[in-house]
Amino acid sequence: MAIGHRAEFEGHFDHLSAGALAFPVCRDCAKMHWYPMTLCPHCQSSRLSWRPVRGVGEIWSWTIVRHAFDQSQAGKLPYVVALVCFADAPGIRLVANIEGVAEADLRIGLPVRLMPPADGQPLTRPVFGPLRAGQASLA
Ligand SMILES: [Zn+2]
């Protein structure tokens, strides 16, 4: 488990560190949800597990951050924060960074995919980049 995160997020960070994306799913009503919770927000069941998804989605919305919220981010400006939605995780919108897309190319519906870590280290936050021809499609 990543240090400093609530226990409900353990599955998220376990999958992310392995380069995968997963969301909580209820074993009673079969619905997924995000953020992780101790009870299903749809039926209040405590029978939850993690369902891996393909890591391919679309930008639902985005913003460009041009001012550092703390000095540790000052050297990274500007950066893109987006809500990403997924065909295999209906109803989920994940807050994530978008990299490798020019500002002029950002648009709602832009196909994106979970990026592997650039330095070979385990992922600690989801970063998405453009889905290019020849990569896994959204279908
Ligand atoms: Zn449920």
PDB file of C-alpha atoms and ligand atoms in Angstrom:
ATOM      1  CA  MET A   1       0.000   0.000   0.000  1.00  0.00           C
ATOM      2  CA  ALA A   2       1.237   3.469  -0.832  1.00  0.00           C
ATOM      3  CA  ILE A   3       2.177   5.408   2.262  1.00  0.00           C
ATOM      4  CA  GLY A   4      -0.185   8.234   3.096  1.00  0.00           C
ATOM      5  CA  HIS A   5      -3.261   6.824   1.348  1.00  0.00           C
ATOM      6  CA  ARG A   6      -6.437   5.544   2.921  1.00  0.00           C
ATOM      7  CA  ALA A   7      -6.902   1.780   3.025  1.00  0.00           C
ATOM      8  CA  GLU A   8      -9.752   1.926   0.492  1.00  0.00           C
ATOM      9  CA  PHE A   9      -7.241   3.082  -2.160  1.00  0.00           C
ATOM     10  CA  GLU A  10      -4.882   0.143  -1.650  1.00  0.00           C
ATOM     11  CA  GLY A  11      -6.189  -1.799  -4.663  1.00  0.00           C
ATOM     12  CA  HIS A  12      -5.877   1.267  -6.864  1.00  0.00           C
ATOM     13  CA  PHE A  13      -2.234   1.823  -6.013  1.00  0.00           C
ATOM     14  CA  ASP A  14      -1.439  -1.898  -6.160  1.00  0.00           C
ATOM     15  CA  HIS A  15      -2.734  -2.067  -9.739  1.00  0.00           C
ATOM     16  CA  LEU A  16      -1.163   1.268 -10.683  1.00  0.00           C
ATOM     17  CA  SER A  17       2.280   0.229  -9.455  1.00  0.00           C
ATOM     18  CA  ALA A  18       2.012  -2.743 -11.819  1.00  0.00           C
ATOM     19  CA  GLY A  19       1.110  -0.437 -14.712  1.00  0.00           C
ATOM     20  CA  ALA A  20      -2.595  -1.292 -14.658  1.00  0.00           C
ATOM     21  CA  LEU A  21      -5.779   0.538 -13.852  1.00  0.00           C
ATOM     22  CA  ALA A  22      -8.619  -0.930 -11.780  1.00  0.00           C
ATOM     23  CA  PHE A  23     -11.778   0.385 -10.147  1.00  0.00           C
ATOM     24  CA  PRO A  24     -13.886  -0.868  -7.254  1.00  0.00           C
ATOM     25  CA  VAL A  25     -16.815  -3.066  -8.261  1.00  0.00           C
ATOM     26  CA  CYS A  26     -19.652  -4.255  -6.066  1.00  0.00           C
ATOM     27  CA  ARG A  27     -20.105  -8.040  -5.923  1.00  0.00           C
ATOM     28  CA  ASP A  28     -23.808  -7.599  -5.103  1.00  0.00           C
ATOM     29  CA  CYS A  29     -25.087  -4.994  -7.615  1.00  0.00           C
ATOM     30  CA  ALA A  30     -22.126  -5.334 -10.087  1.00  0.00           C
ATOM     31  CA  LYS A  31     -21.752  -1.543 -10.425  1.00  0.00           C
ATOM     32  CA  MET A  32     -18.385   0.193 -10.385  1.00  0.00           C
ATOM     33  CA  HIS A  33     -17.641   3.380  -8.492  1.00  0.00           C
ATOM     34  CA  TRP A  34     -14.903   5.951  -7.907  1.00  0.00           C
ATOM     35  CA  TYR A  35     -13.509   7.114  -5.450  1.00  0.00           C
ATOM     36  CA  PRO A  36     -12.929   3.939  -3.438  1.00  0.00           C
ATOM     37  CA  MET A  37     -15.268   3.612  -0.461  1.00  0.00           C
ATOM     38  CA  THR A  38     -15.827   1.069   2.294  1.00  0.00           C
ATOM     39  CA  LEU A  39     -19.433   0.545   1.119  1.00  0.00           C
ATOM     40  CA  CYS A  40     -20.933   0.479  -2.372  1.00  0.00           C
ATOM     41  CA  PRO A  41     -22.494   3.912  -3.022  1.00  0.00           C
ATOM     42  CA  HIS A  42     -25.243   2.246  -5.097  1.00  0.00           C
ATOM     43  CA  CYS A  43     -26.491  -0.468  -2.681  1.00  0.00           C
ATOM     44  CA  GLN A  44     -24.395  -0.053   0.505  1.00  0.00           C
ATOM     45  CA  SER A  45     -22.921  -3.544   0.223  1.00  0.00           C
ATOM     46  CA  SER A  46     -19.518  -4.110   1.798  1.00  0.00           C
ATOM     47  CA  ARG A  47     -18.729  -6.906  -0.696  1.00  0.00           C
ATOM     48  CA  LEU A  48     -16.342  -4.956  -2.942  1.00  0.00           C
ATOM     49  CA  SER A  49     -13.477  -6.055  -5.149  1.00  0.00           C
ATOM     50  CA  TRP A  50     -11.269  -4.533  -7.860  1.00  0.00           C
ATOM     51  CA  ARG A  51     -11.905  -4.894 -11.580  1.00  0.00           C
ATOM     52  CA  PRO A  52      -9.025  -4.136 -13.948  1.00  0.00           C
ATOM     53  CA  VAL A  53      -9.883  -2.056 -17.014  1.00  0.00           C
ATOM     54  CA  ARG A  54      -7.947  -1.637 -20.259  1.00  0.00           C
ATOM     55  CA  GLY A  55      -6.604   1.805 -19.414  1.00  0.00           C
ATOM     56  CA  VAL A  56      -7.998   3.270 -22.619  1.00  0.00           C
ATOM     57  CA  GLY A  57     -10.469   6.111 -22.342  1.00  0.00           C
ATOM     58  CA  GLU A  58     -11.512   9.544 -23.535  1.00  0.00           C
ATOM     59  CA  ILE A  59     -11.086  13.045 -22.161  1.00  0.00           C
ATOM     60  CA  TRP A  60     -14.392  14.053 -20.594  1.00  0.00           C
ATOM     61  CA  SER A  61     -13.105  17.517 -19.668  1.00  0.00           C
ATOM     62  CA  TRP A  62      -9.778  19.164 -18.900  1.00  0.00           C
ATOM     63  CA  THR A  63      -8.035  22.254 -17.599  1.00  0.00           C
ATOM     64  CA  ILE A  64      -4.541  23.630 -17.963  1.00  0.00           C
ATOM     65  CA  VAL A  65      -2.807  24.478 -14.693  1.00  0.00           C
ATOM     66  CA  ARG A  66      -0.591  27.523 -15.116  1.00  0.00           C
ATOM     67  CA  HIS A  67      -0.019  28.496 -11.480  1.00  0.00           C
ATOM     68  CA  ALA A  68       1.704  26.214  -8.960  1.00  0.00           C
ATOM     69  CA  PHE A  69      -0.431  25.191  -5.989  1.00  0.00           C
ATOM     70  CA  ASP A  70       2.806  24.454  -4.164  1.00  0.00           C
ATOM     71  CA  GLN A  71       6.427  25.076  -5.036  1.00  0.00           C
ATOM     72  CA  SER A  72       7.130  21.385  -5.702  1.00  0.00           C
ATOM     73  CA  GLN A  73       5.053  21.757  -8.885  1.00  0.00           C
ATOM     74  CA  ALA A  74       6.500  25.083 -10.031  1.00  0.00           C
ATOM     75  CA  GLY A  75       8.952  23.489 -12.464  1.00  0.00           C
ATOM     76  CA  LYS A  76       6.231  21.402 -14.128  1.00  0.00           C
ATOM     77  CA  LEU A  77       3.997  24.249 -15.298  1.00  0.00           C
ATOM     78  CA  PRO A  78       1.937  24.326 -17.345  1.00  0.00           C
ATOM     79  CA  TYR A  79       0.354  20.861 -17.027  1.00  0.00           C
ATOM     80  CA  VAL A  80      -2.975  19.340 -17.970  1.00  0.00           C
ATOM     81  CA  VAL A  81      -5.465  17.881 -15.497  1.00  0.00           C
ATOM     82  CA  ALA A  82      -8.371  15.997 -17.033  1.00  0.00           C
ATOM     83  CA  LEU A  83     -11.366  13.896 -16.220  1.00  0.00           C
ATOM     84  CA  VAL A  84     -10.994  10.644 -18.150  1.00  0.00           C
ATOM     85  CA  CYS A  85     -13.952   8.336 -18.802  1.00  0.00           C
ATOM     86  CA  PHE A  86     -13.816   4.682 -19.882  1.00  0.00           C
ATOM     87  CA  ALA A  87     -16.005   2.445 -22.049  1.00  0.00           C
ATOM     88  CA  ASP A  88     -15.283  -0.496 -19.725  1.00  0.00           C
ATOM     89  CA  ALA A  89     -15.954   1.499 -16.530  1.00  0.00           C
ATOM     90  CA  PRO A  90     -19.312   3.184 -17.099  1.00  0.00           C
ATOM     91  CA  GLY A  91     -19.996   6.219 -14.950  1.00  0.00           C
ATOM     92  CA  ILE A  92     -16.402   6.625 -13.774  1.00  0.00           C
ATOM     93  CA  ARG A  93     -14.484   9.826 -14.348  1.00  0.00           C
ATOM     94  CA  LEU A  94     -10.909   9.663 -13.168  1.00  0.00           C
ATOM     95  CA  VAL A  95      -8.862  12.779 -12.403  1.00  0.00           C
ATOM     96  CA  ALA A  96      -5.510  12.344 -14.110  1.00  0.00           C
ATOM     97  CA  ASN A  97      -2.716  14.201 -15.835  1.00  0.00           C
ATOM     98  CA  ILE A  98      -2.514  14.276 -19.626  1.00  0.00           C
ATOM     99  CA  GLU A  99       0.943  14.390 -21.185  1.00  0.00           C
ATOM    100  CA  GLY A 100       2.170  14.348 -24.754  1.00  0.00           C
ATOM    101  CA  VAL A 101      -0.802  16.258 -26.194  1.00  0.00           C
ATOM    102  CA  ALA A 102      -0.336  19.810 -27.492  1.00  0.00           C
ATOM    103  CA  GLU A 103      -2.717  22.364 -25.981  1.00  0.00           C
ATOM    104  CA  ALA A 104      -4.251  23.029 -29.390  1.00  0.00           C
ATOM    105  CA  ASP A 105      -5.053  19.320 -29.766  1.00  0.00           C
ATOM    106  CA  LEU A 106      -6.885  18.918 -26.442  1.00  0.00           C
ATOM    107  CA  ARG A 107     -10.586  18.242 -26.936  1.00  0.00           C
ATOM    108  CA  ILE A 108     -13.503  16.503 -25.311  1.00  0.00           C
ATOM    109  CA  GLY A 109     -13.602  12.926 -26.562  1.00  0.00           C
ATOM    110  CA  LEU A 110      -9.881  12.726 -27.351  1.00  0.00           C
ATOM    111  CA  PRO A 111      -8.842   9.055 -27.032  1.00  0.00           C
ATOM    112  CA  VAL A 112      -6.146   8.547 -24.400  1.00  0.00           C
ATOM    113  CA  ARG A 113      -4.369   5.619 -22.786  1.00  0.00           C
ATOM    114  CA  LEU A 114      -2.625   5.012 -19.486  1.00  0.00           C
ATOM    115  CA  MET A 115       1.053   5.731 -20.002  1.00  0.00           C
ATOM    116  CA  PRO A 116       3.799   3.488 -18.682  1.00  0.00           C
ATOM    117  CA  PRO A 117       6.280   5.254 -16.408  1.00  0.00           C
ATOM    118  CA  ALA A 118       8.930   7.052 -18.391  1.00  0.00           C
ATOM    119  CA  ASP A 119      11.707   6.112 -15.957  1.00  0.00           C
ATOM    120  CA  GLY A 120      10.762   2.444 -15.454  1.00  0.00           C
ATOM    121  CA  GLN A 121       9.668   3.069 -11.877  1.00  0.00           C
ATOM    122  CA  PRO A 122       6.223   1.889 -10.671  1.00  0.00           C
ATOM    123  CA  LEU A 123       3.412   4.311 -11.431  1.00  0.00           C
ATOM    124  CA  THR A 124       2.253   6.302  -8.418  1.00  0.00           C
ATOM    125  CA  ARG A 125      -0.352   8.433 -10.205  1.00  0.00           C
ATOM    126  CA  PRO A 126      -2.295   7.886 -13.410  1.00  0.00           C
ATOM    127  CA  VAL A 127      -0.878   9.734 -16.409  1.00  0.00           C
ATOM    128  CA  PHE A 128      -2.595   9.456 -19.773  1.00  0.00           C
ATOM    129  CA  GLY A 129      -1.227  10.162 -23.210  1.00  0.00           C
ATOM    130  CA  PRO A 130      -2.608  10.131 -26.730  1.00  0.00           C
ATOM    131  CA  LEU A 131      -4.004   6.912 -28.174  1.00  0.00           C
ATOM    132  CA  ARG A 132      -2.361   6.607 -31.565  1.00  0.00           C
ATOM    133  CA  ALA A 133      -3.230   4.515 -34.600  1.00  0.00           C
ATOM    134  CA  GLY A 134      -2.224   0.914 -34.067  1.00  0.00           C
ATOM    135  CA  GLN A 135      -2.692   1.004 -30.306  1.00  0.00           C
ATOM    136  CA  ALA A 136      -5.632  -0.602 -28.518  1.00  0.00           C
ATOM    137  CA  SER A 137      -8.849   0.952 -29.777  1.00  0.00           C
ATOM    138  CA  LEU A 138     -11.784   2.110 -27.707  1.00  0.00           C
ATOM    139  CA  ALA A 139     -14.144  -0.454 -29.230  1.00  0.00           C
TER     140      ALA A 139
HETATM  141 ZN    ZN B   1     -23.601  -2.373  -4.891  1.00  0.00          ZN
END
